[in-house]
mmCIF file of C-alpha atoms in Angstrom:
data_model
loop_
_atom_site.group_PDB
_atom_site.id
_atom_site.type_symbol
_atom_site.label_atom_id
_atom_site.label_comp_id
_atom_site.label_asym_id
_atom_site.label_seq_id
_atom_site.Cartn_x
_atom_site.Cartn_y
_atom_site.Cartn_z
ATOM 1 C CA MET A 1 163.334 -92.701 -30.213
ATOM 2 C CA LYS A 2 161.732 -92.816 -26.804
ATOM 3 C CA MET A 3 161.284 -96.287 -25.388
ATOM 4 C CA SER A 4 158.413 -97.223 -23.103
ATOM 5 C CA PHE A 5 157.769 -100.388 -21.153
ATOM 6 C CA SER A 6 154.640 -101.929 -19.770
ATOM 7 C CA ARG A 7 154.395 -102.327 -16.017
ATOM 8 C CA PRO A 8 155.293 -106.071 -16.044
ATOM 9 C CA ARG A 9 158.342 -105.335 -18.186
ATOM 10 C CA ARG A 10 159.427 -102.527 -15.867
ATOM 11 C CA LEU A 11 159.202 -104.921 -12.928
ATOM 12 C CA ALA A 12 161.189 -107.538 -14.831
ATOM 13 C CA LEU A 13 163.848 -104.976 -15.699
ATOM 14 C CA ALA A 14 164.138 -103.875 -12.070
ATOM 15 C CA THR A 15 164.492 -107.508 -10.995
ATOM 16 C CA LEU A 16 167.200 -108.081 -13.601
ATOM 17 C CA LEU A 17 169.128 -105.044 -12.401
ATOM 18 C CA ALA A 18 168.900 -106.244 -8.797
ATOM 19 C CA CYS A 19 170.086 -109.727 -9.705
ATOM 20 C CA THR A 20 173.039 -108.483 -11.742
ATOM 21 C CA GLY A 21 174.150 -106.213 -8.925
ATOM 22 C CA THR A 22 174.135 -102.969 -10.915
ATOM 23 C CA MET A 23 171.735 -101.019 -8.696
ATOM 24 C CA ALA A 24 173.258 -98.195 -6.656
ATOM 25 C CA SER A 25 170.951 -98.930 -3.722
ATOM 26 C CA VAL A 26 169.579 -102.049 -2.091
ATOM 27 C CA ASN A 27 166.207 -102.890 -0.595
ATOM 28 C CA THR A 28 165.032 -105.446 1.932
ATOM 29 C CA ALA A 29 164.001 -107.938 -0.752
ATOM 30 C CA SER A 30 167.453 -107.936 -2.353
ATOM 31 C CA LEU A 31 169.090 -108.253 1.073
ATOM 32 C CA LEU A 32 167.000 -111.327 1.838
ATOM 33 C CA SER A 33 167.916 -112.975 -1.468
ATOM 34 C CA SER A 34 171.611 -112.088 -1.184
ATOM 35 C CA ALA A 35 171.775 -113.797 2.232
ATOM 36 C CA ALA A 36 171.394 -117.190 0.500
ATOM 37 C CA SER A 37 175.073 -117.047 -0.488
ATOM 38 C CA GLN A 38 176.709 -120.395 0.300
ATOM 39 C CA ASP A 39 180.126 -118.748 0.157
ATOM 40 C CA CYS A 40 179.127 -116.359 2.938
ATOM 41 C CA ILE A 41 177.293 -118.915 5.101
ATOM 42 C CA SER A 42 180.196 -121.425 4.968
ATOM 43 C CA TRP A 43 178.300 -124.078 6.969
ATOM 44 C CA ARG A 44 180.367 -127.009 8.255
ATOM 45 C CA ILE A 45 180.434 -129.704 10.924
ATOM 46 C CA SER A 46 183.198 -128.496 13.219
ATOM 47 C CA GLY A 47 183.184 -130.936 16.143
ATOM 48 C CA ILE A 48 181.269 -132.958 18.732
ATOM 49 C CA CYS A 49 179.609 -131.858 21.974
ATOM 50 C CA TYR A 50 179.288 -134.089 25.053
ATOM 51 C CA TRP A 51 176.374 -133.871 27.490
ATOM 52 C CA LEU A 52 175.587 -135.582 30.780
ATOM 53 C CA PHE A 53 172.054 -136.975 30.651
ATOM 54 C CA CYS A 54 170.593 -138.222 33.940
ATOM 55 C CA THR A 55 167.372 -140.034 34.785
ATOM 56 C CA PRO A 56 166.153 -141.705 38.006
ATOM 57 C CA PHE A 57 167.802 -144.871 36.666
ATOM 58 C CA GLY A 58 171.275 -143.431 36.169
ATOM 59 C CA CYS A 59 173.383 -141.125 34.026
ATOM 60 C CA SER A 60 174.923 -141.479 30.607
ATOM 61 C CA VAL A 61 176.935 -139.339 28.201
ATOM 62 C CA LYS A 62 175.163 -138.151 25.056
ATOM 63 C CA THR A 63 176.737 -136.528 22.029
ATOM 64 C CA SER A 64 175.569 -134.018 19.459
ATOM 65 C CA VAL A 65 177.064 -132.540 16.332
ATOM 66 C CA LYS A 66 178.815 -129.177 16.640
ATOM 67 C CA VAL A 67 178.287 -126.918 13.631
ATOM 68 C CA THR A 68 179.903 -123.632 12.615
ATOM 69 C CA HIS A 69 178.549 -121.145 10.118
ATOM 70 C CA TYR A 70 178.341 -117.426 9.423
ATOM 71 C CA ILE A 71 175.247 -115.277 9.955
ATOM 72 C CA PRO A 72 174.510 -111.881 8.367
ATOM 73 C CA GLU A 73 174.447 -109.639 11.436
ATOM 74 C CA ALA A 74 174.145 -106.093 10.157
ATOM 75 C CA VAL A 75 173.962 -103.896 7.087
ATOM 76 C CA VAL A 76 176.718 -101.307 7.541
ATOM 77 C CA SER A 77 176.663 -98.221 5.324
ATOM 78 C CA ALA A 78 179.026 -95.326 4.629
ATOM 79 C CA TYR A 79 177.541 -92.349 2.769
ATOM 80 C CA LEU A 80 178.307 -88.702 2.067
ATOM 81 C CA SER A 81 175.052 -86.807 2.543
ATOM 82 C CA PRO A 82 172.329 -86.877 5.221
ATOM 83 C CA GLY A 83 169.701 -89.485 4.473
ATOM 84 C CA ALA A 84 171.728 -91.054 1.628
ATOM 85 C CA ASN A 85 171.896 -94.502 3.205
ATOM 86 C CA PRO A 86 171.911 -96.962 0.255
ATOM 87 C CA TRP A 87 169.439 -99.272 2.049
ATOM 88 C CA THR A 88 166.209 -97.848 0.674
ATOM 89 C CA GLU A 89 163.901 -98.687 3.573
ATOM 90 C CA MET A 90 166.379 -97.361 6.131
ATOM 91 C CA SER A 91 167.259 -94.113 4.351
ATOM 92 C CA ALA A 92 164.261 -92.350 5.917
ATOM 93 C CA VAL A 93 165.316 -93.524 9.385
ATOM 94 C CA SER A 94 168.865 -92.324 8.757
ATOM 95 C CA SER A 95 167.536 -89.004 7.495
ATOM 96 C CA LEU A 96 165.619 -88.419 10.736
ATOM 97 C CA ALA A 97 168.718 -89.162 12.796
ATOM 98 C CA ASP A 98 170.918 -87.013 10.560
ATOM 99 C CA GLY A 99 168.438 -84.160 10.937
ATOM 100 C CA ALA A 100 168.949 -84.212 14.703
ATOM 101 C CA GLU A 101 172.705 -83.827 14.335
ATOM 102 C CA SER A 102 172.762 -80.030 14.330
ATOM 103 C CA ALA A 103 170.856 -79.963 17.605
ATOM 104 C CA LEU A 104 173.357 -82.364 19.157
ATOM 105 C CA LEU A 105 176.581 -80.815 17.936
ATOM 106 C CA GLY A 106 176.370 -77.683 15.811
ATOM 107 C CA GLY A 107 179.454 -77.056 13.662
ATOM 108 C CA ALA A 108 182.103 -78.944 15.641
ATOM 109 C CA GLY A 109 184.917 -80.752 13.928
ATOM 110 C CA GLY A 110 185.364 -78.146 11.169
ATOM 111 C CA VAL A 111 182.592 -79.580 8.999
ATOM 112 C CA PRO A 112 179.126 -78.004 8.880
ATOM 113 C CA THR A 113 176.492 -80.452 10.014
ATOM 114 C CA GLY A 114 174.067 -81.653 7.414
ATOM 115 C CA GLY A 115 176.539 -82.913 4.813
ATOM 116 C CA GLY A 116 179.727 -84.856 4.426
ATOM 117 C CA ARG A 117 182.082 -83.337 1.860
ATOM 118 C CA GLN A 118 184.424 -85.413 -0.223
ATOM 119 C CA GLU A 119 187.972 -84.300 -1.031
ATOM 120 C CA MET A 120 187.835 -81.288 1.285
ATOM 121 C CA LYS A 121 190.178 -78.353 0.720
ATOM 122 C CA ALA A 122 191.310 -75.826 3.295
ATOM 123 C CA PRO A 123 191.482 -72.169 2.107
ATOM 124 C CA GLY A 124 194.838 -71.365 0.507
ATOM 125 C CA GLU A 125 196.016 -74.984 0.637
ATOM 126 C CA ARG A 126 196.163 -77.874 -1.762
ATOM 127 C CA LYS A 127 193.268 -80.284 -1.947
ATOM 128 C CA GLN A 128 193.498 -82.974 0.695
ATOM 129 C CA ASN A 129 192.385 -86.543 0.161
ATOM 130 C CA LEU A 130 190.216 -86.144 3.226
ATOM 131 C CA HIS A 131 186.781 -87.744 3.137
ATOM 132 C CA PHE A 132 183.959 -87.495 5.630
ATOM 133 C CA TYR A 133 181.326 -90.212 5.818
ATOM 134 C CA TYR A 134 178.214 -90.809 7.808
ATOM 135 C CA GLY A 135 178.060 -94.389 9.068
ATOM 136 C CA ASP A 136 175.093 -96.564 10.023
ATOM 137 C CA ALA A 137 174.568 -100.146 11.126
ATOM 138 C CA TYR A 138 171.129 -101.781 11.145
ATOM 139 C CA GLY A 139 170.258 -105.399 11.896
ATOM 140 C CA HIS A 140 170.249 -107.512 8.738
ATOM 141 C CA PRO A 141 166.703 -108.552 7.730
ATOM 142 C CA ALA A 142 167.829 -112.161 7.135
ATOM 143 C CA THR A 143 169.706 -112.607 10.403
ATOM 144 C CA LYS A 144 166.945 -114.703 12.019
ATOM 145 C CA LEU A 145 166.302 -116.651 8.807
ATOM 146 C CA ILE A 146 169.893 -117.867 8.570
ATOM 147 C CA GLY A 147 170.359 -118.087 12.345
ATOM 148 C CA GLY A 148 168.378 -120.882 13.980
ATOM 149 C CA MET A 149 166.866 -121.993 10.686
ATOM 150 C CA VAL A 150 167.243 -125.722 11.429
ATOM 151 C CA SER A 151 167.281 -126.713 15.099
ATOM 152 C CA GLY A 152 170.511 -128.447 16.010
ATOM 153 C CA TYR A 153 172.136 -127.615 12.698
ATOM 154 C CA SER A 154 172.145 -123.809 12.707
ATOM 155 C CA CYS A 155 172.937 -121.311 15.444
ATOM 156 C CA ASP A 156 170.803 -118.494 16.809
ATOM 157 C CA SER A 157 171.863 -114.973 15.900
ATOM 158 C CA ALA A 158 172.540 -112.298 18.501
ATOM 159 C CA ALA A 159 171.318 -109.624 16.080
ATOM 160 C CA THR A 160 167.781 -108.262 15.724
ATOM 161 C CA PRO A 161 166.497 -107.423 12.226
ATOM 162 C CA PHE A 162 166.256 -103.673 11.486
ATOM 163 C CA MET A 163 167.659 -102.805 14.923
ATOM 164 C CA PRO A 164 169.642 -99.506 14.792
ATOM 165 C CA TYR A 165 172.971 -100.527 16.299
ATOM 166 C CA PHE A 166 174.822 -97.398 15.244
ATOM 167 C CA THR A 167 173.884 -94.072 13.659
ATOM 168 C CA SER A 168 176.806 -91.678 13.349
ATOM 169 C CA ALA A 169 174.562 -88.602 13.523
ATOM 170 C CA LEU A 170 173.577 -89.568 17.075
ATOM 171 C CA ASP A 171 177.251 -90.124 17.895
ATOM 172 C CA ALA A 172 178.182 -86.791 16.323
ATOM 173 C CA LEU A 173 180.609 -85.565 18.992
ATOM 174 C CA ALA A 174 182.924 -88.580 18.826
ATOM 175 C CA TRP A 175 182.298 -89.233 15.121
ATOM 176 C CA ARG A 176 183.264 -85.736 13.966
ATOM 177 C CA THR A 177 185.925 -84.724 16.500
ATOM 178 C CA GLY A 178 187.695 -88.028 17.174
ATOM 179 C CA VAL A 179 187.657 -87.252 20.907
ATOM 180 C CA PRO A 180 188.880 -89.013 22.967
ATOM 181 C CA GLU A 181 190.128 -91.764 20.616
ATOM 182 C CA SER A 182 192.621 -89.489 18.846
ATOM 183 C CA PHE A 183 194.724 -89.747 22.004
ATOM 184 C CA TYR A 184 194.547 -93.542 22.314
ATOM 185 C CA PRO A 185 197.756 -95.540 21.680
ATOM 186 C CA GLU A 186 195.960 -97.274 18.796
ATOM 187 C CA ALA A 187 195.681 -93.901 17.042
ATOM 188 C CA LEU A 188 199.143 -92.584 17.916
ATOM 189 C CA ILE A 189 201.404 -95.591 17.366
ATOM 190 C CA PRO A 190 202.020 -96.446 13.672
ATOM 191 C CA GLY A 191 201.261 -100.043 12.800
ATOM 192 C CA GLN A 192 198.577 -100.546 15.422
ATOM 193 C CA ARG A 193 195.002 -101.179 14.343
ATOM 194 C CA GLU A 194 195.497 -100.616 10.614
ATOM 195 C CA ILE A 195 193.753 -102.344 7.717
ATOM 196 C CA GLY A 196 196.427 -104.100 5.688
ATOM 197 C CA SER A 197 200.133 -103.443 6.141
ATOM 198 C CA THR A 198 202.746 -101.096 4.738
ATOM 199 C CA THR A 199 205.303 -103.857 4.197
ATOM 200 C CA SER A 200 202.992 -105.832 1.937
ATOM 201 C CA GLY A 201 201.796 -102.737 0.099
ATOM 202 C CA THR A 202 198.180 -103.282 1.154
ATOM 203 C CA MET A 203 197.816 -100.578 3.808
ATOM 204 C CA TRP A 204 194.412 -98.906 3.437
ATOM 205 C CA GLY A 205 194.235 -96.825 6.585
ATOM 206 C CA ASN A 206 193.840 -96.702 10.347
ATOM 207 C CA VAL A 207 190.891 -97.992 12.343
ATOM 208 C CA TYR A 208 191.484 -95.455 15.144
ATOM 209 C CA PRO A 209 190.201 -92.897 15.794
ATOM 210 C CA ARG A 210 186.867 -94.500 14.939
ATOM 211 C CA GLY A 211 185.169 -91.529 13.294
ATOM 212 C CA GLY A 212 183.956 -90.288 9.931
ATOM 213 C CA PHE A 213 187.147 -88.636 8.635
ATOM 214 C CA VAL A 214 189.427 -90.710 6.418
ATOM 215 C CA THR A 215 192.541 -89.702 4.483
ATOM 216 C CA GLN A 216 192.541 -91.904 1.400
ATOM 217 C CA THR A 217 192.670 -91.332 -2.354
ATOM 218 C CA ASP A 218 190.310 -94.200 -3.158
ATOM 219 C CA SER A 219 186.586 -93.770 -2.457
ATOM 220 C CA TYR A 220 185.942 -97.517 -2.051
ATOM 221 C CA LYS A 221 188.805 -97.929 0.412
ATOM 222 C CA SER A 222 187.826 -94.887 2.466
ATOM 223 C CA ALA A 223 184.242 -96.158 2.803
ATOM 224 C CA ALA A 224 185.541 -99.621 3.723
ATOM 225 C CA ILE A 225 187.629 -98.095 6.522
ATOM 226 C CA VAL A 226 184.522 -96.355 7.862
ATOM 227 C CA VAL A 227 182.365 -99.502 7.921
ATOM 228 C CA GLN A 228 185.245 -101.416 9.557
ATOM 229 C CA ARG A 229 185.274 -98.764 12.276
ATOM 230 C CA VAL A 230 181.519 -99.056 12.768
ATOM 231 C CA ALA A 231 181.746 -102.859 13.052
ATOM 232 C CA ASP A 232 184.634 -102.489 15.488
ATOM 233 C CA ILE A 233 182.454 -100.339 17.738
ATOM 234 C CA ILE A 234 179.201 -102.277 17.723
ATOM 235 C CA THR A 235 180.763 -105.712 18.331
ATOM 236 C CA ARG A 236 182.285 -104.506 21.603
ATOM 237 C CA GLU A 237 180.760 -103.345 24.858
ATOM 238 C CA GLY A 238 181.702 -100.267 26.856
ATOM 239 C CA GLN A 239 182.927 -98.100 23.974
ATOM 240 C CA LEU A 240 182.779 -94.298 24.325
ATOM 241 C CA HIS A 241 180.219 -93.947 21.555
ATOM 242 C CA VAL A 242 176.448 -93.708 21.318
ATOM 243 C CA TYR A 243 175.419 -97.157 20.071
ATOM 244 C CA SER A 244 173.764 -100.472 20.935
ATOM 245 C CA PRO A 245 176.209 -103.383 21.323
ATOM 246 C CA LEU A 246 175.755 -106.301 18.944
ATOM 247 C CA THR A 247 177.226 -109.042 21.116
ATOM 248 C CA GLY A 248 176.136 -112.549 22.006
ATOM 249 C CA GLN A 249 176.427 -114.255 25.383
ATOM 250 C CA ARG A 250 178.212 -117.600 25.486
ATOM 251 C CA SER A 251 176.214 -120.441 27.009
ATOM 252 C CA PRO A 252 176.527 -124.258 27.158
ATOM 253 C CA GLY A 253 176.704 -125.493 23.580
ATOM 254 C CA TYR A 254 176.635 -121.993 22.082
ATOM 255 C CA TRP A 255 179.650 -119.951 21.009
ATOM 256 C CA PRO A 256 178.942 -116.456 19.592
ATOM 257 C CA PRO A 257 181.668 -114.653 17.606
ATOM 258 C CA ASP A 258 184.533 -112.597 18.962
ATOM 259 C CA PRO A 259 184.580 -108.840 18.291
ATOM 260 C CA VAL A 260 185.498 -107.770 14.769
ATOM 261 C CA GLN A 261 189.257 -107.424 14.296
ATOM 262 C CA GLU A 262 191.049 -106.423 11.123
ATOM 263 C CA ASN A 263 193.873 -108.480 9.562
ATOM 264 C CA THR A 264 192.672 -111.745 11.117
ATOM 265 C CA GLY A 265 191.296 -113.293 7.940
ATOM 266 C CA THR A 266 187.790 -114.699 8.326
ATOM 267 C CA LYS A 267 188.356 -115.701 11.950
ATOM 268 C CA ASN A 268 185.744 -113.311 13.364
ATOM 269 C CA HIS A 269 184.017 -111.647 10.403
ATOM 270 C CA LYS A 270 183.742 -111.132 6.670
ATOM 271 C CA TRP A 271 182.038 -108.638 4.377
ATOM 272 C CA GLN A 272 179.551 -108.995 1.533
ATOM 273 C CA ARG A 273 179.387 -106.055 -0.878
ATOM 274 C CA LEU A 274 175.838 -104.740 -1.297
ATOM 275 C CA SER A 275 176.087 -101.314 -2.929
ATOM 276 C CA PRO A 276 176.958 -100.076 -5.471
ATOM 277 C CA GLN A 277 177.568 -103.662 -6.634
ATOM 278 C CA LEU A 278 175.804 -106.660 -5.112
ATOM 279 C CA SER A 279 178.163 -109.587 -4.622
ATOM 280 C CA GLN A 280 177.274 -113.238 -4.039
ATOM 281 C CA SER A 281 180.505 -113.889 -2.140
ATOM 282 C CA CYS A 282 182.229 -112.573 0.970
ATOM 283 C CA ALA A 283 185.721 -111.256 1.649
ATOM 284 C CA VAL A 284 187.718 -109.302 4.210
ATOM 285 C CA PHE A 285 189.532 -105.998 3.837
ATOM 286 C CA PRO A 286 191.821 -105.320 2.085
ATOM 287 C CA ASP A 287 189.994 -106.996 -0.792
ATOM 288 C CA THR A 288 190.125 -106.497 -4.552
ATOM 289 C CA ASP A 289 187.746 -105.643 -7.391
ATOM 290 C CA GLY A 290 185.649 -103.260 -5.314
ATOM 291 C CA GLN A 291 183.545 -101.013 -7.537
ATOM 292 C CA ILE A 292 183.685 -97.245 -7.067
ATOM 293 C CA ALA A 293 180.270 -95.719 -6.357
ATOM 294 C CA GLU A 294 179.466 -92.723 -8.542
ATOM 295 C CA ASP A 295 177.471 -91.138 -5.730
ATOM 296 C CA GLY A 296 180.071 -92.050 -3.100
ATOM 297 C CA ASN A 297 177.643 -94.165 -1.047
ATOM 298 C CA TYR A 298 178.387 -97.764 -0.040
ATOM 299 C CA ALA A 299 176.893 -100.628 1.940
ATOM 300 C CA TRP A 300 178.192 -103.995 3.105
ATOM 301 C CA ALA A 301 176.683 -106.898 5.028
ATOM 302 C CA LEU A 302 178.634 -107.887 8.120
ATOM 303 C CA TRP A 303 178.793 -111.692 8.554
ATOM 304 C CA GLN A 304 180.132 -113.305 11.734
ATOM 305 C CA PRO A 305 180.786 -116.964 12.647
ATOM 306 C CA TYR A 306 178.777 -118.873 15.253
ATOM 307 C CA SER A 307 179.273 -122.384 16.637
ATOM 308 C CA CYS A 308 176.621 -124.409 18.434
ATOM 309 C CA CYS A 309 175.295 -127.888 19.135
ATOM 310 C CA LYS A 310 171.936 -129.296 20.161
ATOM 311 C CA ARG A 311 171.366 -129.879 23.873
ATOM 312 C CA ARG A 312 171.261 -133.606 24.639
ATOM 313 C CA GLY A 313 171.461 -133.571 28.432
ATOM 314 C CA GLN A 314 171.156 -131.497 31.571
ATOM 315 C CA THR A 315 174.862 -130.683 31.865
ATOM 316 C CA PHE A 316 177.317 -129.647 29.160
ATOM 317 C CA LEU A 317 180.616 -131.457 29.655
ATOM 318 C CA TYR A 318 182.917 -130.305 26.856
ATOM 319 C CA SER A 319 183.355 -130.227 23.114
ATOM 320 C CA THR A 320 186.042 -131.383 20.728
ATOM 321 C CA ASP A 321 186.833 -129.619 17.477
ATOM 322 C CA PHE A 322 187.904 -131.204 14.225
ATOM 323 C CA SER A 323 191.177 -129.908 12.864
#
């Protein structure tokens, strides 16, 4: 029997699917609501700041509370086909960039432009667990809502909503060939710049070279390696890639995060799963319980920690941190 729903019921059903995290893609509305996660924000009073306040009648030392919390900086996606970015509103933007890839590169890297192929197989050889992903990073739509929300008790974000920080199609040469990073010590020396570790049995793969090819049997893990690579690029300046740096400038009473680094816990970043399963908590790689996407497309929100305090004088003296 064919079932039909009225328009209000269809809207209610779509809302229910979004809230339960079963949708394969995400939209701006769901990103805004998911940013309210207390587990991801992790707001806390972390110390005290000291300021020198001077008037014509003399100077005194003023104090203000130092707070630390995480801010959603970017939506980072890994997907198999051009224009398949799981963020609905950004898929058209990604498609335009992916369409320009052939003009930039042609067929370099052994993979025809216009499509990533999963589990590629060379002629006459066994199937390799080699995956190719496109990777994008756009400013999170809630970054300015969480950052600077309450003056003196929340920190400003260095990110700009919807800003394209990285689009792999525009970085096609480095993303598909691995040049020159394939010759870096980080790529050649085992044990350097790897997610997880072999000794603990949690080794997922290498961060370098930071490109779209990953050798991994698990689709979730291979996509996670790709988004870790993208975050590694955009949170640093001067990298040999086509991108816009997502970095903050330290100033008196304001401490932006360090660049993303794997295997450091939540010291400089954490991830919130967005697609194919929306999570209300954050974790770092290697994590557990990640859902495999049937279409092979994934998205995470990159959260980074900021510390700040309200200006109470003309000159910042120093700050003390609580243990």
